[in-house]
Structures are given as C-alpha cells and as structure tokens.
Amino acid sequence: MKHFDIHEWSDFARGLGDEASRQAMTDHLASGCARCDAALSAVQRVVTLAQNELDWQPPVHAVRSVKAFFALNLPERAPKLKSLALQLAFDSFMEPAPAGIRSLDTTSRHLVYYAQNYALDLRLDYEPQSHALHLGGEILDRQFGPVANIPAFLFADDQVVSRSTSGELGQFDLHCEQEGKLRLCLVMNDDESIDISLDSRRRRPANAPAH
C-alpha cells in the first residue's frame, strides 16, 4: 500500500493540489489506512489553529502600551509626544502646618493636577530611611469619569524605572528604588501625554505657611 507523506497531507488539508492527486488521497483514506488518517488529523489541527490565529487581535490597550513605550524611548531626533498644559490644583506640601509646629518630616505628598479635560490625583509615599518611592495615582475625565488603559511611566534621570497601565477605575501604581530627576508620563493617545516633574524632597518646604 502506498502511503502519502506529511507534506502531501498538509497540502490536502489546505485544499491544495491537483484534482487527480486529491482523489487518489481520498480513495486511500477510504481504504482504511490508519497511518495516513492520523497524519491528516494532525495536520488539520495545525491548519485550524493557524486559521484561528489570523482572526486573533491583541488587546487595544496592550498595543497602545507597547507603542507608547517605544515612542518614549526613541532617539532625541524623533518627534516627541505633545505635553498637555498642566494646572496644579492642590499640593499638600503647601498646606499650613499645625499651630505650634515649625516643620514636618513629611513622608507622603498629595497632588492634584488638571490637564485640559483630565484630572490627575497623585499620592507620593516615601519609605523612611530609604530612597524608595511609591506613587499611586488616578486619572479621570472630568466629564466621563475614570480613564482605563492609559500607559503610565516613571522616569529617573530619563530612564524608565517603573511602568503601569490604569485600571477600570483609572488607578495605577508605580514604584522607584532610586533618587534622581523623577518624571511621571501618562500617554493619553498617539500624540499627547501628561508629563509631570516630581520633586523628590522628603520634607515640607521651609517657607510653608503655619497658622
């Protein structure tokens, strides 16, 4: 009995080959050849898997995050994302110290920014006796609410040290184990970003008002 090899069954499973060859292979299967039937079954599973892969598309937020990462790490000559104009609405470091207290060793800082129709709520927590910084944030559209799937990057001296993506409630978390020129970047779309330089000071400014 003449058997057909895996390459021939591969063409057969994909509908390739001349009519005479395909008829001969069909007749061969009808004769009850278990070996060739098993070969065809294996090839058909691969073909089905490959066809399903053609219909699969990666999640939009995953593509956006990867594109943002590469855009932020392109050479200086490459076009940069346009930074949205920022308005600082609140800074806990500028709040008055309680009466009778001249200074506070502050390990947490709360910031609120507005950028066009977005509101960005940030909390910076510094771990005592270390350079570690935890940054928790929430990005909101002031009309429609939380904004999900926004890539967030934390830079230290122009190097990405932490990255995240906003969740369904617009929240994201970043962590840094080093000091330096810290910068937060949120990629809002293919052209625009929110960029914030973060003051790495641990203490309340000396000129903060007191009651």
Tab-separated table of C-alpha atoms in Angstrom:
chain	number	residue	atom	x	y	z
A	1	MET	CA	0.000	0.000	0.000
A	2	LYS	CA	1.395	3.401	-1.000
A	3	HIS	CA	1.314	5.969	1.804
A	4	PHE	CA	1.403	9.726	1.407
A	5	ASP	CA	3.876	11.869	3.359
A	6	ILE	CA	3.071	14.705	5.765
A	7	HIS	CA	3.769	17.405	3.159
A	8	GLU	CA	1.175	15.947	0.810
A	9	TRP	CA	-1.385	15.729	3.614
A	10	SER	CA	-0.585	19.340	4.523
A	11	ASP	CA	-1.498	20.458	1.012
A	12	PHE	CA	-4.585	18.227	1.085
A	13	ALA	CA	-5.800	19.765	4.366
A	14	ARG	CA	-5.402	23.272	2.930
A	15	GLY	CA	-7.280	22.434	-0.266
A	16	LEU	CA	-4.182	22.477	-2.457
A	17	GLY	CA	-3.063	20.028	-5.160
A	18	ASP	CA	-4.499	18.887	-8.460
A	19	GLU	CA	-7.823	17.072	-8.634
A	20	ALA	CA	-6.300	13.703	-9.562
A	21	SER	CA	-3.899	13.691	-6.600
A	22	ARG	CA	-6.615	14.740	-4.168
A	23	GLN	CA	-8.932	11.993	-5.447
A	24	ALA	CA	-6.176	9.392	-5.022
A	25	MET	CA	-5.608	10.550	-1.414
A	26	THR	CA	-9.349	10.466	-0.722
A	27	ASP	CA	-9.555	6.913	-2.048
A	28	HIS	CA	-6.544	5.972	0.057
A	29	LEU	CA	-8.266	7.217	3.212
A	30	ALA	CA	-11.433	5.359	2.237
A	31	SER	CA	-9.392	2.143	2.080
A	32	GLY	CA	-8.945	2.404	5.840
A	33	CYS	CA	-5.269	3.444	6.198
A	34	ALA	CA	-4.954	4.366	9.877
A	35	ARG	CA	-1.454	5.787	9.436
A	36	CYS	CA	-2.441	8.375	6.840
A	37	ASP	CA	-5.705	9.136	8.635
A	38	ALA	CA	-3.703	10.018	11.773
A	39	ALA	CA	-1.316	12.157	9.736
A	40	LEU	CA	-4.200	14.073	8.164
A	41	SER	CA	-5.881	14.584	11.545
A	42	ALA	CA	-2.674	16.074	12.987
A	43	VAL	CA	-2.248	18.403	10.023
A	44	GLN	CA	-5.889	19.513	10.177
A	45	ARG	CA	-5.471	20.540	13.829
A	46	VAL	CA	-2.480	22.696	12.888
A	47	VAL	CA	-4.349	24.253	9.967
A	48	THR	CA	-7.351	25.062	12.189
A	49	LEU	CA	-5.086	26.635	14.807
A	50	ALA	CA	-3.322	28.749	12.172
A	51	GLN	CA	-6.653	29.941	10.740
A	52	ASN	CA	-7.849	30.945	14.216
A	53	GLU	CA	-4.630	32.901	14.770
A	54	LEU	CA	-5.403	35.015	11.701
A	55	ASP	CA	-8.593	36.228	13.383
A	56	TRP	CA	-6.909	36.991	16.734
A	57	GLN	CA	-6.033	40.588	17.528
A	58	PRO	CA	-4.055	41.733	20.584
A	59	PRO	CA	-5.954	43.909	23.092
A	60	VAL	CA	-6.016	47.571	22.094
A	61	HIS	CA	-4.571	48.654	25.445
A	62	ALA	CA	-1.637	46.228	25.063
A	63	VAL	CA	-0.765	47.617	21.632
A	64	ARG	CA	-1.100	51.143	22.959
A	65	SER	CA	1.192	50.444	25.903
A	66	VAL	CA	3.902	48.885	23.717
A	67	LYS	CA	3.723	51.713	21.172
A	68	ALA	CA	3.943	54.262	23.985
A	69	PHE	CA	6.997	52.579	25.493
A	70	PHE	CA	8.882	52.622	22.204
A	71	ALA	CA	7.783	56.180	21.420
A	72	LEU	CA	9.152	57.373	24.747
A	73	ASN	CA	12.496	55.680	24.118
A	74	LEU	CA	13.137	56.862	20.576
A	75	PRO	CA	16.265	58.952	19.841
A	76	GLU	CA	16.088	62.664	20.558
A	77	ARG	CA	15.694	63.473	16.864
A	78	ALA	CA	12.385	61.602	16.726
A	79	PRO	CA	9.140	63.572	17.199
A	80	LYS	CA	8.002	63.688	20.802
A	81	LEU	CA	4.508	63.477	22.198
A	82	LYS	CA	2.861	66.810	22.841
A	83	SER	CA	2.655	67.520	26.582
A	84	LEU	CA	-0.728	68.820	27.705
A	85	ALA	CA	-0.694	72.067	29.662
A	86	LEU	CA	-0.847	71.426	33.408
A	87	GLN	CA	-2.522	73.289	36.249
A	88	LEU	CA	-1.586	72.400	39.820
A	89	ALA	CA	-4.835	72.401	41.803
A	90	PHE	CA	-3.560	71.072	45.134
A	91	ASP	CA	-0.229	70.316	46.835
A	92	SER	CA	-0.237	69.038	50.409
A	93	PHE	CA	3.312	70.372	50.890
A	94	MET	CA	1.914	73.881	50.592
A	95	GLU	CA	-0.769	73.344	53.234
A	96	PRO	CA	-0.227	75.239	56.525
A	97	ALA	CA	1.499	73.289	59.283
A	98	PRO	CA	-0.500	72.823	62.503
A	99	ALA	CA	-0.214	75.647	65.028
A	100	GLY	CA	2.930	75.460	67.135
A	101	ILE	CA	4.762	73.078	64.763
A	102	ARG	CA	7.594	74.704	62.838
A	103	SER	CA	8.283	71.856	60.409
A	104	LEU	CA	7.096	68.386	59.500
A	105	ASP	CA	9.145	65.399	58.351
A	106	THR	CA	6.672	64.532	55.659
A	107	THR	CA	6.878	61.108	54.050
A	108	SER	CA	3.700	61.479	51.977
A	109	ARG	CA	2.622	64.057	49.462
A	110	HIS	CA	-0.752	64.573	47.781
A	111	LEU	CA	-1.001	66.353	44.423
A	112	VAL	CA	-3.910	67.161	42.135
A	113	TYR	CA	-3.423	68.394	38.571
A	114	TYR	CA	-5.746	69.450	35.783
A	115	ALA	CA	-4.774	68.961	32.120
A	116	GLN	CA	-7.463	70.041	29.655
A	117	ASN	CA	-10.475	67.859	30.491
A	118	TYR	CA	-8.446	65.454	32.677
A	119	ALA	CA	-7.930	65.420	36.417
A	120	LEU	CA	-4.933	63.597	37.867
A	121	ASP	CA	-4.846	62.665	41.559
A	122	LEU	CA	-1.417	61.584	42.847
A	123	ARG	CA	-0.113	60.329	46.177
A	124	LEU	CA	3.630	60.029	46.715
A	125	ASP	CA	4.734	57.863	49.648
A	126	TYR	CA	8.397	57.835	50.602
A	127	GLU	CA	9.690	54.944	52.661
A	128	PRO	CA	11.630	56.188	55.711
A	129	GLN	CA	15.377	55.526	55.775
A	130	SER	CA	15.476	54.620	52.068
A	131	HIS	CA	15.226	56.122	48.600
A	132	ALA	CA	12.125	54.093	47.744
A	133	LEU	CA	9.096	55.909	46.387
A	134	HIS	CA	5.622	54.513	45.837
A	135	LEU	CA	3.400	56.553	43.547
A	136	GLY	CA	-0.300	55.837	43.430
A	137	GLY	CA	-2.464	57.729	41.001
A	138	GLU	CA	-5.891	58.045	39.450
A	139	ILE	CA	-6.680	59.566	36.058
A	140	LEU	CA	-10.182	60.892	35.416
A	141	ASP	CA	-12.004	62.520	32.581
A	142	ARG	CA	-13.808	65.357	34.364
A	143	GLN	CA	-16.934	64.732	32.288
A	144	PHE	CA	-16.993	60.963	31.840
A	145	GLY	CA	-15.150	59.628	34.894
A	146	PRO	CA	-12.249	57.136	35.224
A	147	VAL	CA	-9.992	56.581	32.209
A	148	ALA	CA	-8.772	52.995	31.799
A	149	ASN	CA	-5.868	51.512	29.812
A	150	ILE	CA	-3.638	54.580	29.997
A	151	PRO	CA	0.099	53.678	29.933
A	152	ALA	CA	1.975	55.258	32.862
A	153	PHE	CA	5.771	55.535	33.075
A	154	LEU	CA	8.030	56.713	35.887
A	155	PHE	CA	11.411	58.054	34.789
A	156	ALA	CA	14.529	58.623	36.908
A	157	ASP	CA	17.164	60.650	35.077
A	158	ASP	CA	15.426	59.893	31.748
A	159	GLN	CA	15.425	56.118	32.321
A	160	VAL	CA	12.166	54.189	32.717
A	161	VAL	CA	12.250	52.661	36.206
A	162	SER	CA	8.599	51.633	36.538
A	163	ARG	CA	5.599	51.237	34.272
A	164	SER	CA	1.911	50.507	34.724
A	165	THR	CA	-1.472	50.809	32.998
A	166	SER	CA	-4.537	52.429	34.507
A	167	GLY	CA	-7.289	50.035	35.578
A	168	GLU	CA	-11.055	50.259	35.200
A	169	LEU	CA	-11.227	52.928	37.911
A	170	GLY	CA	-8.390	54.909	36.364
A	171	GLN	CA	-5.937	53.842	39.071
A	172	PHE	CA	-2.254	52.992	38.563
A	173	ASP	CA	0.730	52.222	40.794
A	174	LEU	CA	4.430	52.866	40.239
A	175	HIS	CA	7.477	52.157	42.377
A	176	CYS	CA	11.016	53.500	42.341
A	177	GLU	CA	14.029	52.433	44.412
A	178	GLN	CA	16.287	55.334	43.496
A	179	GLU	CA	16.527	59.087	43.687
A	180	GLY	CA	17.163	61.374	40.770
A	181	LYS	CA	15.263	63.631	38.422
A	182	LEU	CA	11.894	61.916	38.608
A	183	ARG	CA	9.247	62.373	35.941
A	184	LEU	CA	5.798	60.876	35.510
A	185	CYS	CA	4.461	60.411	31.981
A	186	LEU	CA	0.925	59.331	31.085
A	187	VAL	CA	0.383	58.594	27.385
A	188	MET	CA	-3.147	59.784	26.689
A	189	ASN	CA	-3.171	58.959	22.950
A	190	ASP	CA	-0.802	58.582	19.999
A	191	ASP	CA	0.048	62.294	20.033
A	192	GLU	CA	-0.413	63.656	23.571
A	193	SER	CA	0.878	62.946	27.033
A	194	ILE	CA	0.732	64.324	30.558
A	195	ASP	CA	4.250	64.961	31.890
A	196	ILE	CA	4.962	65.909	35.493
A	197	SER	CA	8.346	66.562	37.080
A	198	LEU	CA	8.250	65.187	40.613
A	199	ASP	CA	10.049	66.926	43.445
A	200	SER	CA	11.904	64.188	45.331
A	201	ARG	CA	12.183	66.217	48.555
A	202	ARG	CA	11.072	64.332	51.658
A	203	ARG	CA	10.346	67.395	53.763
A	204	ARG	CA	7.779	70.169	53.718
A	205	PRO	CA	9.307	73.336	52.213
A	206	ALA	CA	10.759	75.680	54.823
A	207	ASN	CA	8.531	78.541	53.679
A	208	ALA	CA	5.284	76.591	54.031
A	209	PRO	CA	2.839	78.779	55.987
A	210	ALA	CA	1.834	77.991	59.532
A	211	HIS	CA	-1.243	79.048	61.499
